[in-house]
Coordinates of C-alpha atoms in Angstrom, one line a residue:
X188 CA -98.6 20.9 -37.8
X189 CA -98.0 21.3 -33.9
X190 CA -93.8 20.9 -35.0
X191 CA -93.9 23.2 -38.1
X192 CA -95.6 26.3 -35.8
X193 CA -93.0 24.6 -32.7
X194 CA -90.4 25.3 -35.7
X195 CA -91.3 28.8 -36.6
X196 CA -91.6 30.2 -33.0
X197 CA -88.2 29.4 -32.3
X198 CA -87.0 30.9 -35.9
X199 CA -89.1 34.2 -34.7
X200 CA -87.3 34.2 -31.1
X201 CA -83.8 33.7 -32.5
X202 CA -84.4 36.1 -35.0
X203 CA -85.8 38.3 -32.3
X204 CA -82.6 37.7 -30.3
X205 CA -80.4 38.5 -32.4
X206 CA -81.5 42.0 -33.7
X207 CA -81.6 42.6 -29.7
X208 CA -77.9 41.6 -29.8
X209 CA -77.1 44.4 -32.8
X210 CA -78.9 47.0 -31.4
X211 CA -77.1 46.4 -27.9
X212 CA -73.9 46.0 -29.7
X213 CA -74.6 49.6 -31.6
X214 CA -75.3 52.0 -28.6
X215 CA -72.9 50.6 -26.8
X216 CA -70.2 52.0 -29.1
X217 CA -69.1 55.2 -28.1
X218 CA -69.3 58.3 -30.6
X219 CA -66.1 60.0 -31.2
X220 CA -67.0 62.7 -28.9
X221 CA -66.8 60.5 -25.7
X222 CA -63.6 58.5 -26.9
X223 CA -61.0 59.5 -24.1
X224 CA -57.7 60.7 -24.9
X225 CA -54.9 58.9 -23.9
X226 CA -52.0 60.4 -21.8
X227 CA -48.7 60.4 -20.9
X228 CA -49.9 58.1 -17.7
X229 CA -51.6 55.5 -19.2
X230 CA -50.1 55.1 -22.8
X231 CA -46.0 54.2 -23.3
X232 CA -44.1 56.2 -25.0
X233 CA -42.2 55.5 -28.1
X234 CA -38.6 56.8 -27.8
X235 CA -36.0 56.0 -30.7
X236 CA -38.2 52.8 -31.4
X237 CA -38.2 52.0 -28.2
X238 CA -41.6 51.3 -26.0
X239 CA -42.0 52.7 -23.1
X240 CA -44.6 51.5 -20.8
X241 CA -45.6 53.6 -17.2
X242 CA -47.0 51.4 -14.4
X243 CA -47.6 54.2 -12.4
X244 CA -50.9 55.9 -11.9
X245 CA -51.6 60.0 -12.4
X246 CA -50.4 60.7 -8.8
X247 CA -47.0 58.7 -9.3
X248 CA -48.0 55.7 -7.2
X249 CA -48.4 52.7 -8.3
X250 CA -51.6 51.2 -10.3
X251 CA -53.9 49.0 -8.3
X252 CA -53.4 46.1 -11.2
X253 CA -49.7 46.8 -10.9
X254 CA -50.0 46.1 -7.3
X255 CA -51.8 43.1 -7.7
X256 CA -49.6 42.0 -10.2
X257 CA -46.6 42.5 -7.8
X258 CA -48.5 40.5 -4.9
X259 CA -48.9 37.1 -6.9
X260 CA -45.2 37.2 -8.1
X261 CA -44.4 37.6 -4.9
X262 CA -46.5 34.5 -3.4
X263 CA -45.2 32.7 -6.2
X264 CA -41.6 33.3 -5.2
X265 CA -42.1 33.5 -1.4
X266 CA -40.9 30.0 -1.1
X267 CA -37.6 30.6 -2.6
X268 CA -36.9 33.8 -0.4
X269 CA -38.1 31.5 2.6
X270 CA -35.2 29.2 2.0
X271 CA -32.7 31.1 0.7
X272 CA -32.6 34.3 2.6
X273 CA -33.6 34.1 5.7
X274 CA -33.2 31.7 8.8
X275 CA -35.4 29.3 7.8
X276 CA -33.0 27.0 6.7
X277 CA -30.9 26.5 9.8
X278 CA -33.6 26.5 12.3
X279 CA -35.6 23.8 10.1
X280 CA -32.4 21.4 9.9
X281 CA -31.8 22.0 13.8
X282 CA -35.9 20.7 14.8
X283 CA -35.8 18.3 12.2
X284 CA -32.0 16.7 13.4
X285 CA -33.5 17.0 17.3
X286 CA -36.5 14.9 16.5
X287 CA -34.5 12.5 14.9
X288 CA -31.8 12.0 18.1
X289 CA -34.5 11.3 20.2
X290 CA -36.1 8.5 17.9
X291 CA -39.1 10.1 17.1
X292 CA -40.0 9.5 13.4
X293 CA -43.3 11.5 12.9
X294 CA -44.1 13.0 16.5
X295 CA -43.7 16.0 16.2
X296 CA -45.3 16.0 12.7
X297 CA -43.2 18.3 9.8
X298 CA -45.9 20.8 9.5
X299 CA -45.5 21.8 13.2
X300 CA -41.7 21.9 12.5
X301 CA -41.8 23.4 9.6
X302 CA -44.7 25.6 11.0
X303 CA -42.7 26.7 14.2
X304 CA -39.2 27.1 12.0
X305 CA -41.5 29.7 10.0
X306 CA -42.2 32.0 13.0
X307 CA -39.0 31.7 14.6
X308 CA -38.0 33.1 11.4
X309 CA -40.6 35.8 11.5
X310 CA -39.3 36.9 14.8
X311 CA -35.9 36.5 14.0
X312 CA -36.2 38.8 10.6
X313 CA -38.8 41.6 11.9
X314 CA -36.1 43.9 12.4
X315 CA -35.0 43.4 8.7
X316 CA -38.8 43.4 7.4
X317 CA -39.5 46.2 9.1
X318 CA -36.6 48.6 7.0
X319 CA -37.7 46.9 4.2
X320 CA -41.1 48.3 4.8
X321 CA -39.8 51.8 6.0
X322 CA -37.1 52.0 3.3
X323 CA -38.5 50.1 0.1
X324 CA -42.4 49.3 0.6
X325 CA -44.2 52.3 1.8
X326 CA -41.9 54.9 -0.2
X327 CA -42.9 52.8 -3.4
X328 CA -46.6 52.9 -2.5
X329 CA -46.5 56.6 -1.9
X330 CA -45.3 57.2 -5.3
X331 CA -41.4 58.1 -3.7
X332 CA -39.5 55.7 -5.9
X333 CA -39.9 53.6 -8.9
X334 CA -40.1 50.2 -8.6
X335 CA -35.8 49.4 -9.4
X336 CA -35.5 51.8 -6.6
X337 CA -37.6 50.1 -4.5
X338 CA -35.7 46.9 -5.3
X339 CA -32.5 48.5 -4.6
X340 CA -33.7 49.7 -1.0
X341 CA -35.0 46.4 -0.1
X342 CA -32.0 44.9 -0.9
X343 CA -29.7 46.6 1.7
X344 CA -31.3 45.2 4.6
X345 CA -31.3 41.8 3.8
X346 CA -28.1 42.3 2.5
X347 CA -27.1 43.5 6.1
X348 CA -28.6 40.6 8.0
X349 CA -27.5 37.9 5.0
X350 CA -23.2 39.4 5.4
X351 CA -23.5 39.3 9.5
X352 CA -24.6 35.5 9.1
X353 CA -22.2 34.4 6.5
X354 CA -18.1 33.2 6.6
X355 CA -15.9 34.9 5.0
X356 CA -14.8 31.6 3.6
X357 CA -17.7 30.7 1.9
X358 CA -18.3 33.8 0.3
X359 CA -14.5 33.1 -1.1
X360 CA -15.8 30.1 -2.2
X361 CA -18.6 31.9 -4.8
X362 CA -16.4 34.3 -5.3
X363 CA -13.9 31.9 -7.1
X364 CA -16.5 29.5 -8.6
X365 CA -18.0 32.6 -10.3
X366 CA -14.8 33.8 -11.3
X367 CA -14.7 37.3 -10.1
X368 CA -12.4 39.4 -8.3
X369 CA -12.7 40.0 -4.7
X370 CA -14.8 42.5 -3.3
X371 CA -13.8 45.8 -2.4
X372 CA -16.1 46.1 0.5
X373 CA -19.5 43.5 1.9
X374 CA -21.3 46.5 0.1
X375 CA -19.8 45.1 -3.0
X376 CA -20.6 41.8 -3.0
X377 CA -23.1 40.8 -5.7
X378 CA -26.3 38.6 -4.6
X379 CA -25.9 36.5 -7.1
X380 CA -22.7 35.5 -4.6
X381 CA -23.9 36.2 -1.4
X382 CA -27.0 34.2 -1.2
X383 CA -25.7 31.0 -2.1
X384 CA -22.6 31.9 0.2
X385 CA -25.3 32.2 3.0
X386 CA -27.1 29.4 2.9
X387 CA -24.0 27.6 2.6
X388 CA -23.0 29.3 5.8
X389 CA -26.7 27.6 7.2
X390 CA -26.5 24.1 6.6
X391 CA -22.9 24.2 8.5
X392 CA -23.8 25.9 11.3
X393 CA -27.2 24.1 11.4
X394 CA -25.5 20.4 11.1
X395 CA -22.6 21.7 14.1
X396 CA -25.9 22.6 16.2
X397 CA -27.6 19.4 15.0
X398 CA -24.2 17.4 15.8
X399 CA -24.1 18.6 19.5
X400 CA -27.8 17.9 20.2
X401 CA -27.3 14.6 18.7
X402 CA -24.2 13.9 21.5
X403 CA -26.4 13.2 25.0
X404 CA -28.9 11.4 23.2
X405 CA -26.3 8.5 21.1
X406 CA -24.4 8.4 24.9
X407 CA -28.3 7.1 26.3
X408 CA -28.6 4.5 23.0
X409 CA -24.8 3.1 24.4
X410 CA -25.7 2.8 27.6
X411 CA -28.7 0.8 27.0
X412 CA -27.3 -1.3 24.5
X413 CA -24.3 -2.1 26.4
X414 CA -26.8 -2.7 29.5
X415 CA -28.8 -5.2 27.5
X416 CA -25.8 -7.3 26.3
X417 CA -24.7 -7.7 29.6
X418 CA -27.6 -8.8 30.4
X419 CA -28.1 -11.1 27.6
X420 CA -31.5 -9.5 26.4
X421 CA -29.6 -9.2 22.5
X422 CA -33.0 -9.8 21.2
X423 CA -34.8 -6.9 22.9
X424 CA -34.7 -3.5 20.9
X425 CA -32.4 -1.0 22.7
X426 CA -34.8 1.6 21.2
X427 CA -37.5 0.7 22.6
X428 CA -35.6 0.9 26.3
X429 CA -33.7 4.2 25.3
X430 CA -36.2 6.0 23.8
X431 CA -38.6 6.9 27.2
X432 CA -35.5 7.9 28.4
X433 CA -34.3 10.3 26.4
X434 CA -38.1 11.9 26.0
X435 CA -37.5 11.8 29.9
X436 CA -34.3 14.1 29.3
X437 CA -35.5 15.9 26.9
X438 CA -38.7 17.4 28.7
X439 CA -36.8 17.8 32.1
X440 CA -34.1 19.8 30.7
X441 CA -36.5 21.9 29.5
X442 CA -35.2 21.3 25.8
X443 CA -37.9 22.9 23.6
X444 CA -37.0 26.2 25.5
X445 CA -33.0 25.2 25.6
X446 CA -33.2 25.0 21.6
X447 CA -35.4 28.1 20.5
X448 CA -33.0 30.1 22.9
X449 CA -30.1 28.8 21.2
X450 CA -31.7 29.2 17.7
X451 CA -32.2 32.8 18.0
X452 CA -29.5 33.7 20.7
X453 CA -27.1 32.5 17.4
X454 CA -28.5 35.4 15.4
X455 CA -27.8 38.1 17.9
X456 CA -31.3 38.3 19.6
X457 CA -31.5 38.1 23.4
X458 CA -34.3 36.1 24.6

């Protein structure tokens, strides 16, 4: 008996659910009165067959799901433009090459290296972010430009500061793996060349700076090797004898402050 009535209140609360549901469900739809119009802003267009779709709110600026939309691409891609526009590249080969002439395996970890290659590169590009942001960012948030003419803008600086930083010969090189003729002018030259021509152009000069930091410290490994064989210690590491010397070296040069002048004295900054 107790089941049975257990059975029926819950039939009788479902069924009372569920009419709640409808009735919801039916004044929530909107008469045709209060259906909105669509406009020209937030409809496309259908030209020729063609759809047309705006991204741009009433004022002309952009929508605030466009924008958001725009943000993740651009997290999702920032690792790309990281390596292959900007100095990243060479000043992460140059800390990473100096840690490795003096013996050090983990010390200093990557993620400081990698962490201090990323301001560097900050500092080194603010000029170039900050025409980006005059020329591209802030007149496509106002409503100035559409969004290709936003890309076109942005693309001039970096193509500035990507031509000043790249040989001649290595942009030849794209130019005739790509099959295409030679520019006219650097304002010419397609990305699709220059970038790869760039960081090209940043591995060599990274692995030259890399090459002459590695110099004093393979001169220190000789002369304690040859120092221990004359002494008949053959046994003994020589790393283990060279390696307090060159920390020793290292820190009394002042090289930490040696190499980030270097670094960004290479891209035309004075520090």
């Amino acid at each position: 008996m107790r089941r049975g009535a257990a059975l029926r209140t819950g039939a009788a609360i479902l069924v009372a659910g569920a009419m709640t549901l409808v009735l919801t469900a039916a004044a929530a739809v909107p008469s045709d009165d209060s259906i909105p119009t669509p406009t020209d802003t937030d409809t496309g267009t259908i030209v020729d067959g063609v759809v047309n779709i705006g991204i741009n709110g009433p004022d002309g600026a952009p929508a605030s799901s466009v924008l958001v939309l725009l943000g993740i691409t651009v997290l999702s891609i920032a690792p790309a433009i990281l390596l292959m526009m900007t100095s990243f590249t060479k000043i992460f080969i140059v800390l990473a090459m100096t840690r490795n002439a003096i013996g050090l395996t983990s010390i200093p970890p990557t993620q400081v290296l990698a962490g201090l290659a990323l301001f560097l590169s900050i500092f080194i590009m603010w000029p170039t972010l900050a025409d980006i942001n005059t020329l591209a960012v802030q007149p496509y948030l106002e409503g100035g430009i559409d969004f290709q003419g936003a890309i076109d803008a942005a693309s001039g600086p970096l193509r500035t500061f990507m031509l000043a930083h790249t040989r001649e010969e290595d942009l030849g090189l794209m130019t005739r793996a790509a099959d295409l003729a030679n520019p006219d002018s650097p304002d010419t030259v397609p990305l699709q060349t220059l970038i790869p021509a760039f960081m090209i152009s940043e591995l060599r000069a990274g692995f030259i700076i890399g090459f002459v930091i590695f110099v004093p410290f393979l001169v220190i490994d000789l002369v304690v090797s040859s120092g221990l064989m004359a002494m008949g210690m053959m046994m003994l590491p020589p790393v283990m004898i060279s390696l307090p010397f060159k920390i020793l070296l290292f820190v009394l040069v002042d090289g930490w402050t040696l190499l980030v002048t270097a670094l960004v004295g290479s891209y035309g900054l004075n520090t």
